[in-house]
Amino acid sequence: MSLRPEMDRLPASPVALPQSPVRQTLQARIVWGQQVVTVGGDAPVRVQSMTNTDTVDVIGTAIQVKELAQAGSELVRLTVNTVEAAQAVPHIRDQLDKMGISVPLIGDFHYNGHRLLTEVPACAQALSKYRINPGNVGKGDKHDVQFGQMIEAALRYDKPVRIGVNWGSLDQELLAELMDQNSQRAQPWEARQVMYEALMASALQSAQLAERMGMAAHQIILSCKVSGVQDLIAVYQALAQRCRYPLHLGLTEAGMGTKGTVASSTALGILLQQGIGDTIRVSLTPQPGESRTQEVVIANEILQSLGLRVFVPSVTACPGCGRTTSTTFQELAKQIDDHLRAQMPVWRVKYPGVEHLKLAVMGCIVNGPGESKHADIGISLPGTGEAPAAPVFIDGEKALTLRGENIAQEFHQIVETYIQKRFAPA
């Protein structure tokens, strides 16, 4: 007698397929030369990064921007904090143009942006977007005047702006005002709820002021960054209900290593799945000696894992177990993954669509053949005690079996040949 329950028909309702909700937002245009990056509306979620070089170092900064762009960053932000930094921006732009890197540059201004944009017009022109922090554009009567000067520069040079609030530099006068109002309530809110409201009020009131000055609503992007995962989710869920401006997501000061990666992935993943977010940045503290591009790789992986974007070919690999005491499959998976990422700046142009390629590098016979059949190209390496043979599957069919000491090199060549045949333009 079978112990398996009878299944004579499919259930009345199928399992719902995953959906990616779309928040209806306005669409901003960020331009440099012929390069136009749309943000919001029906545009894909964009990846942004930020340099950590001294902006005055023109060559060093241009090189890092190039690296970030080639890793997949579609917008790159620069610190513009001094007159010397502002004067360097046009030269950085020139160096990038000579290298064929058309990624738009964003100026990150704090405290003196009104002065720099006025006194160094070449900087204002070379940037494609300005980031304004309303928490530190000036205190008291100076606040609206200096904020207005930055908006005037954006209008003069036809640049969009991101009004970026951060809880580490929140407008203390606004926060104090809301705290006073809260104290008069019959049932006062918790202090954290008042802070959420202050973050959103700072962003929304600044956006309304910019519109009154003549800024088009679709050229305004908002952000309210915090460093707590649950705080970020709560703020952006509320903010998304209150406006149609495009929203930039990022967990500020996320940290380094696994902490920063997991925290950013968790917060951004939840919001993106709800249709909230039009640009993202992973504010990762680099490990000593680690490339700045790691923050771009993680941002790309978040979007690719959710099925929102595709940036690089995917490599499926098993975690290993007692059946896979050899490290061969681990080494081959890393070699393949590193090779694909290194080649993508060239392959994006040479082989259109190659980012959709799916590979599998498996370590034993349990799931190896099955996963390999699901991939475009897959290899099932011999596990502990298995025959020293590695079947290779191409487009779901077993194509050949590799043996000997050169399995890795031969599989590399198979992948290269497949890419050339499938993705090279006719």
Coordinates of C-alpha atoms in Angstrom, one line a residue:
M1 CA 0.0 0.0 0.0
S2 CA 1.4 3.4 -1.0
L3 CA 1.9 5.9 1.8
R4 CA 1.9 8.8 -0.7
P5 CA -1.4 10.8 -0.6
E6 CA -3.6 10.6 -3.7
M7 CA -3.1 13.6 -6.1
D8 CA -5.6 13.1 -8.9
R9 CA -5.8 16.7 -9.9
L10 CA -4.1 20.1 -9.5
P11 CA -5.4 22.3 -6.7
A12 CA -8.1 24.8 -7.6
S13 CA -5.7 27.7 -7.1
P14 CA -2.1 27.6 -8.3
V15 CA 0.8 28.9 -6.3
A16 CA 1.0 32.6 -7.1
L17 CA 3.9 33.6 -9.3
P18 CA 6.2 36.2 -7.8
Q19 CA 5.3 39.7 -8.7
S20 CA 7.3 42.9 -8.6
P21 CA 4.9 45.7 -7.7
V22 CA 5.5 49.0 -9.5
R23 CA 5.1 52.3 -7.6
Q24 CA 3.8 55.0 -10.0
T25 CA 6.4 57.8 -9.8
L26 CA 7.5 60.7 -11.8
Q27 CA 10.5 60.2 -14.0
A28 CA 13.7 62.2 -13.8
R29 CA 16.3 62.5 -16.5
I30 CA 20.0 62.6 -15.6
V31 CA 22.1 63.6 -18.6
W32 CA 25.7 63.9 -19.7
G33 CA 26.3 64.4 -23.4
Q34 CA 24.4 61.7 -25.3
Q35 CA 24.1 59.6 -22.1
V36 CA 20.6 59.8 -20.6
V37 CA 19.8 57.9 -17.4
T38 CA 16.1 57.9 -16.5
V39 CA 15.1 57.5 -12.9
G40 CA 11.6 56.6 -11.8
G41 CA 8.5 56.0 -13.9
D42 CA 8.9 52.9 -15.9
A43 CA 12.7 53.0 -15.8
P44 CA 14.6 50.1 -14.2
V45 CA 16.0 50.6 -10.7
R46 CA 19.3 52.3 -11.1
V47 CA 22.6 51.5 -9.3
Q48 CA 24.5 54.4 -7.8
S49 CA 27.9 54.5 -6.0
M50 CA 30.2 57.1 -4.5
T51 CA 34.0 57.6 -4.7
N52 CA 36.2 57.7 -1.6
T53 CA 39.1 59.5 -3.3
D54 CA 40.1 63.1 -2.6
T55 CA 38.2 64.8 -5.4
V56 CA 41.1 67.2 -5.8
D57 CA 43.1 64.2 -7.1
V58 CA 41.7 64.4 -10.7
I59 CA 43.5 61.3 -12.1
G60 CA 42.9 59.1 -9.1
T61 CA 39.2 60.1 -8.9
A62 CA 38.7 59.6 -12.6
I63 CA 40.2 56.1 -12.4
Q64 CA 37.9 55.1 -9.5
V65 CA 34.9 56.5 -11.3
K66 CA 35.8 54.4 -14.4
E67 CA 36.2 51.3 -12.2
L68 CA 32.8 51.9 -10.6
A69 CA 31.1 52.5 -13.9
Q70 CA 32.7 49.3 -15.5
A71 CA 31.5 47.3 -12.4
G72 CA 27.9 48.4 -13.3
S73 CA 27.3 51.7 -11.5
E74 CA 25.1 53.9 -13.6
L75 CA 25.5 57.1 -11.5
V76 CA 28.6 58.0 -9.5
R77 CA 28.6 60.6 -6.7
L78 CA 31.6 62.8 -5.8
T79 CA 32.4 64.8 -2.7
V80 CA 32.5 68.5 -3.5
N81 CA 33.5 70.1 -0.3
T82 CA 36.0 72.8 -1.1
V83 CA 36.7 75.3 -3.9
E84 CA 39.6 73.2 -5.0
A85 CA 37.4 70.1 -5.2
A86 CA 34.8 72.1 -7.2
Q87 CA 37.5 73.3 -9.6
A88 CA 38.7 69.7 -10.1
V89 CA 35.2 68.4 -11.2
P90 CA 35.4 69.7 -14.8
H91 CA 38.8 68.1 -15.2
I92 CA 37.6 64.8 -13.9
R93 CA 34.7 65.0 -16.4
D94 CA 37.2 65.7 -19.2
Q95 CA 39.4 62.7 -18.2
L96 CA 36.3 60.4 -18.2
D97 CA 35.2 61.7 -21.6
K98 CA 38.6 61.0 -23.0
M99 CA 38.4 57.4 -21.6
G100 CA 35.0 56.9 -23.1
I101 CA 33.3 56.8 -19.7
S102 CA 30.0 58.7 -20.0
V103 CA 28.6 57.9 -16.6
P104 CA 26.8 60.9 -15.1
L105 CA 28.5 62.5 -12.1
I106 CA 26.6 63.7 -9.0
G107 CA 27.9 66.4 -6.7
D108 CA 27.6 65.7 -3.0
F109 CA 27.2 69.1 -1.2
H110 CA 27.1 69.9 2.4
Y111 CA 27.4 73.3 4.3
N112 CA 28.8 75.3 1.4
G113 CA 27.2 74.0 -1.7
H114 CA 25.4 77.3 -2.4
R115 CA 28.7 79.0 -2.6
L116 CA 30.6 76.4 -4.6
L117 CA 27.8 76.1 -7.3
T118 CA 27.8 79.9 -7.6
E119 CA 31.5 80.6 -7.5
V120 CA 32.6 77.7 -9.7
P121 CA 30.1 77.6 -12.6
A122 CA 32.2 75.1 -14.5
C123 CA 31.6 72.6 -11.7
A124 CA 27.8 73.3 -11.8
Q125 CA 27.9 72.6 -15.5
A126 CA 30.0 69.5 -15.4
L127 CA 27.9 67.7 -12.9
S128 CA 24.7 65.9 -14.0
K129 CA 22.9 66.1 -10.7
Y130 CA 23.2 67.8 -7.3
R131 CA 22.7 66.2 -3.9
I132 CA 21.4 68.7 -1.4
N133 CA 21.2 67.8 2.3
P134 CA 18.5 70.2 3.8
G135 CA 19.8 69.4 7.3
N136 CA 23.0 71.4 6.7
V137 CA 22.4 74.1 4.1
G138 CA 22.2 76.7 6.8
K139 CA 20.5 77.6 10.1
G140 CA 17.6 79.9 10.8
D141 CA 17.0 82.6 8.2
K142 CA 20.0 81.4 6.1
H143 CA 18.4 78.0 5.5
D144 CA 15.9 79.0 2.8
V145 CA 18.3 81.5 1.2
Q146 CA 21.2 79.1 0.8
F147 CA 18.9 76.2 -0.2
G148 CA 17.4 78.6 -2.8
Q149 CA 20.8 79.4 -4.2
M150 CA 21.4 75.7 -4.9
I151 CA 18.0 75.3 -6.6
E152 CA 18.7 78.4 -8.7
A153 CA 21.9 76.8 -9.9
A154 CA 20.0 73.6 -10.8
L155 CA 17.5 75.7 -12.7
R156 CA 20.2 77.7 -14.5
Y157 CA 22.0 74.6 -15.7
D158 CA 19.0 72.4 -16.1
K159 CA 20.1 69.8 -13.5
P160 CA 17.9 67.5 -11.4
V161 CA 18.5 67.4 -7.6
R162 CA 18.3 64.8 -4.9
I163 CA 17.1 66.2 -1.7
G164 CA 18.8 63.7 0.6
V165 CA 17.9 63.7 4.3
N166 CA 20.1 61.7 6.8
W167 CA 19.2 61.1 10.4
G168 CA 22.9 61.8 11.3
S169 CA 22.5 65.4 10.0
L170 CA 18.8 66.0 10.5
D171 CA 17.5 69.6 10.7
Q172 CA 17.6 70.0 14.5
E173 CA 15.3 73.0 14.5
L174 CA 12.6 71.1 12.6
L175 CA 13.0 68.1 14.9
A176 CA 12.7 70.3 18.0
E177 CA 9.6 71.9 16.6
L178 CA 8.0 68.5 16.0
M179 CA 9.0 67.3 19.4
D180 CA 7.3 70.4 21.0
Q181 CA 4.1 69.7 19.0
N182 CA 4.2 66.0 20.1
S183 CA 4.5 67.0 23.7
Q184 CA 1.1 68.8 23.4
R185 CA -0.7 65.7 22.1
A186 CA -3.1 63.9 24.4
Q187 CA -1.3 60.7 23.5
P188 CA 2.2 61.6 22.5
W189 CA 4.0 59.5 19.9
E190 CA 7.2 57.6 20.7
A191 CA 10.4 59.7 20.1
R192 CA 11.4 57.4 17.2
Q193 CA 8.1 58.0 15.4
V194 CA 8.6 61.8 15.7
M195 CA 12.1 61.3 14.2
Y196 CA 10.6 59.4 11.3
E197 CA 8.2 62.3 10.8
A198 CA 11.0 64.8 10.9
L199 CA 12.9 63.0 8.3
M200 CA 10.0 62.9 5.9
A201 CA 8.9 66.5 6.7
S202 CA 12.4 67.8 5.9
A203 CA 12.5 66.0 2.5
L204 CA 8.9 66.9 1.5
Q205 CA 8.9 70.5 2.7
S206 CA 12.2 71.0 0.9
A207 CA 10.8 69.5 -2.3
Q208 CA 7.8 71.8 -2.1
L209 CA 10.0 74.8 -1.6
A210 CA 12.1 73.8 -4.7
E211 CA 8.9 73.5 -6.7
R212 CA 7.7 76.9 -5.6
M213 CA 11.0 78.3 -6.9
G214 CA 10.3 76.8 -10.3
M215 CA 11.9 73.3 -10.1
A216 CA 9.9 70.7 -12.0
A217 CA 8.5 68.0 -9.8
H218 CA 9.9 65.2 -12.0
Q219 CA 13.4 66.6 -11.6
I220 CA 13.3 66.1 -7.8
I221 CA 14.5 62.8 -6.2
L222 CA 14.1 62.2 -2.4
S223 CA 15.9 60.1 0.1
C224 CA 15.6 59.7 3.9
K225 CA 18.5 57.6 5.0
V226 CA 19.0 55.9 8.3
S227 CA 21.3 53.1 9.5
G228 CA 18.7 50.7 11.1
V229 CA 17.0 48.1 8.9
Q230 CA 13.6 48.4 10.5
D231 CA 13.8 52.2 10.6
L232 CA 14.6 52.4 6.9
I233 CA 11.7 50.1 6.0
A234 CA 9.2 52.1 8.1
V235 CA 10.3 55.5 6.8
Y236 CA 10.3 54.5 3.1
Q237 CA 6.9 52.7 3.4
A238 CA 5.4 55.9 4.7
L239 CA 7.3 58.2 2.4
A240 CA 6.2 56.2 -0.7
Q241 CA 2.5 56.8 0.3
R242 CA 3.0 60.5 0.6
C243 CA 4.6 61.5 -2.7
R244 CA 5.3 60.5 -6.3
Y245 CA 8.9 61.7 -6.4
P246 CA 11.4 59.0 -7.3
L247 CA 13.1 57.6 -4.2
H248 CA 16.7 56.8 -3.7
L249 CA 17.3 53.9 -1.3
G250 CA 20.3 53.3 0.9
L251 CA 21.1 52.1 4.4
T252 CA 23.5 54.8 5.5
E253 CA 26.6 53.7 7.3
A254 CA 25.7 50.1 6.7
G255 CA 29.1 48.8 8.0
M256 CA 31.7 46.5 6.5
G257 CA 31.8 42.9 5.4
T258 CA 28.9 40.5 6.1
K259 CA 27.2 43.0 8.4
G260 CA 27.0 45.7 5.8
T261 CA 26.1 43.3 3.0
V262 CA 23.3 41.5 4.9
A263 CA 21.8 44.6 6.5
S264 CA 21.7 46.5 3.1
S265 CA 20.4 43.4 1.3
T266 CA 17.6 42.8 3.8
A267 CA 16.4 46.4 4.0
L268 CA 16.6 47.1 0.3
G269 CA 15.2 43.7 -0.7
I270 CA 12.1 44.2 1.3
L271 CA 11.4 47.7 0.0
L272 CA 12.2 46.8 -3.6
Q273 CA 9.9 43.8 -3.5
Q274 CA 7.1 46.2 -2.4
G275 CA 7.8 48.4 -5.5
I276 CA 9.6 51.1 -3.4
G277 CA 12.8 52.5 -4.7
D278 CA 14.1 54.0 -8.0
T279 CA 17.8 54.1 -7.3
I280 CA 19.9 52.3 -4.8
R281 CA 23.3 52.5 -3.2
V282 CA 25.0 50.0 -0.8
S283 CA 27.0 52.2 1.6
L284 CA 29.5 49.5 2.4
T285 CA 32.7 50.2 4.4
P286 CA 35.4 48.6 2.3
Q287 CA 37.5 45.9 4.0
P288 CA 41.3 46.9 4.1
G289 CA 42.6 46.4 0.6
E290 CA 39.1 45.8 -0.8
S291 CA 38.1 47.5 -4.0
R292 CA 35.5 50.2 -3.9
T293 CA 33.6 48.4 -6.6
Q294 CA 32.4 45.8 -4.0
E295 CA 29.5 48.1 -3.2
V296 CA 28.4 48.1 -6.8
V297 CA 28.7 44.3 -7.0
I298 CA 26.4 43.9 -4.0
A299 CA 23.9 46.4 -5.4
N300 CA 23.8 44.5 -8.7
E301 CA 23.4 41.2 -6.9
I302 CA 20.4 42.5 -4.9
L303 CA 18.6 43.6 -8.0
Q304 CA 19.5 40.5 -9.9
S305 CA 18.5 38.2 -7.1
L306 CA 15.1 39.8 -7.0
G307 CA 14.8 39.4 -10.8
L308 CA 14.6 43.2 -11.3
R309 CA 17.7 43.6 -13.4
V310 CA 20.3 41.4 -15.0
F311 CA 24.0 42.5 -14.9
V312 CA 26.3 39.5 -15.2
P313 CA 25.9 35.8 -16.0
S314 CA 24.8 33.7 -13.0
V315 CA 26.8 30.8 -11.7
T316 CA 25.0 28.2 -9.7
A317 CA 27.3 26.2 -7.4
C318 CA 26.6 23.8 -4.5
P319 CA 27.8 24.6 -1.0
G320 CA 29.7 21.3 -0.7
C321 CA 29.2 18.4 1.8
G322 CA 30.9 15.2 2.8
R323 CA 30.5 14.0 -0.8
T324 CA 32.7 16.8 -2.0
T325 CA 35.9 16.6 0.0
S326 CA 37.8 17.9 -3.0
T327 CA 38.0 21.7 -3.5
T328 CA 38.0 21.4 -7.3
F329 CA 34.4 22.5 -7.8
Q330 CA 34.9 25.5 -5.5
E331 CA 38.0 26.6 -7.3
L332 CA 36.4 26.2 -10.7
A333 CA 33.2 28.1 -9.7
K334 CA 35.4 31.0 -8.4
Q335 CA 37.5 31.0 -11.5
I336 CA 34.4 31.1 -13.8
D337 CA 32.7 33.8 -11.7
D338 CA 35.8 36.0 -11.5
H339 CA 36.4 35.5 -15.3
L340 CA 32.8 36.5 -16.2
R341 CA 32.9 39.6 -14.1
A342 CA 36.3 40.7 -15.4
Q343 CA 35.1 40.3 -19.0
M344 CA 31.7 42.0 -18.7
P345 CA 33.0 45.6 -19.5
V346 CA 34.0 44.1 -22.9
W347 CA 31.3 41.5 -23.3
R348 CA 28.5 44.0 -22.8
V349 CA 29.5 45.6 -26.1
K350 CA 30.8 42.5 -27.9
Y351 CA 28.1 40.0 -26.9
P352 CA 24.8 41.7 -26.3
G353 CA 22.6 39.7 -24.0
V354 CA 25.5 37.7 -22.5
E355 CA 24.4 38.8 -19.0
H356 CA 21.5 36.4 -19.3
L357 CA 23.8 33.4 -19.5
K358 CA 23.3 30.8 -16.7
L359 CA 26.1 28.4 -15.7
A360 CA 26.2 25.6 -13.1
V361 CA 29.4 24.2 -11.5
M362 CA 28.4 21.3 -9.3
G363 CA 30.4 19.1 -7.0
C364 CA 28.8 15.6 -7.1
I365 CA 26.2 13.4 -8.7
V366 CA 23.3 14.1 -6.3
N367 CA 22.2 17.4 -7.7
G368 CA 24.9 18.0 -10.3
P369 CA 23.3 16.6 -13.5
G370 CA 19.9 18.1 -12.6
E371 CA 21.2 21.6 -11.9
S372 CA 23.4 21.4 -15.0
K373 CA 20.4 20.6 -17.2
H374 CA 18.6 23.7 -15.9
A375 CA 21.6 25.9 -16.8
D376 CA 22.8 26.9 -20.3
I377 CA 26.0 25.2 -19.6
G378 CA 26.7 23.0 -16.6
I379 CA 29.3 20.7 -15.3
S380 CA 29.0 18.0 -12.7
L381 CA 32.4 17.3 -11.2
P382 CA 33.1 13.9 -9.5
G383 CA 32.5 13.8 -5.8
T384 CA 34.2 11.6 -3.3
G385 CA 34.3 8.0 -4.5
E386 CA 32.7 8.8 -7.9
A387 CA 34.3 7.9 -11.2
P388 CA 36.9 10.6 -12.3
A389 CA 34.6 11.9 -15.0
A390 CA 32.8 15.3 -15.4
P391 CA 29.7 15.3 -17.6
V392 CA 29.0 18.6 -19.3
F393 CA 25.5 19.7 -20.2
I394 CA 24.7 22.3 -22.9
D395 CA 21.2 23.7 -23.3
G396 CA 19.8 20.9 -21.2
E397 CA 21.4 18.0 -23.0
K398 CA 24.6 16.0 -22.1
A399 CA 27.1 17.1 -24.7
L400 CA 30.4 15.5 -23.6
T401 CA 32.4 14.1 -20.6
L402 CA 35.6 15.7 -19.4
R403 CA 38.4 13.6 -17.8
G404 CA 42.0 14.1 -16.8
E405 CA 44.0 17.0 -15.3
N406 CA 42.7 19.8 -17.5
I407 CA 39.0 19.7 -16.8
A408 CA 39.0 23.4 -15.6
Q409 CA 40.8 24.7 -18.7
E410 CA 38.6 22.6 -21.1
F411 CA 35.4 23.8 -19.4
H412 CA 36.6 27.5 -19.7
Q413 CA 37.0 26.9 -23.4
I414 CA 33.6 25.4 -23.8
V415 CA 32.1 28.4 -22.1
E416 CA 34.0 30.8 -24.3
T417 CA 33.0 29.0 -27.5
Y418 CA 29.3 28.9 -26.4
I419 CA 29.3 32.6 -25.7
Q420 CA 30.8 33.4 -29.1
K421 CA 28.3 31.2 -30.9
R422 CA 25.2 32.3 -29.1
F423 CA 25.8 36.0 -28.4
A424 CA 28.1 37.3 -31.1
P425 CA 26.0 39.6 -33.4
A426 CA 25.3 38.1 -36.8

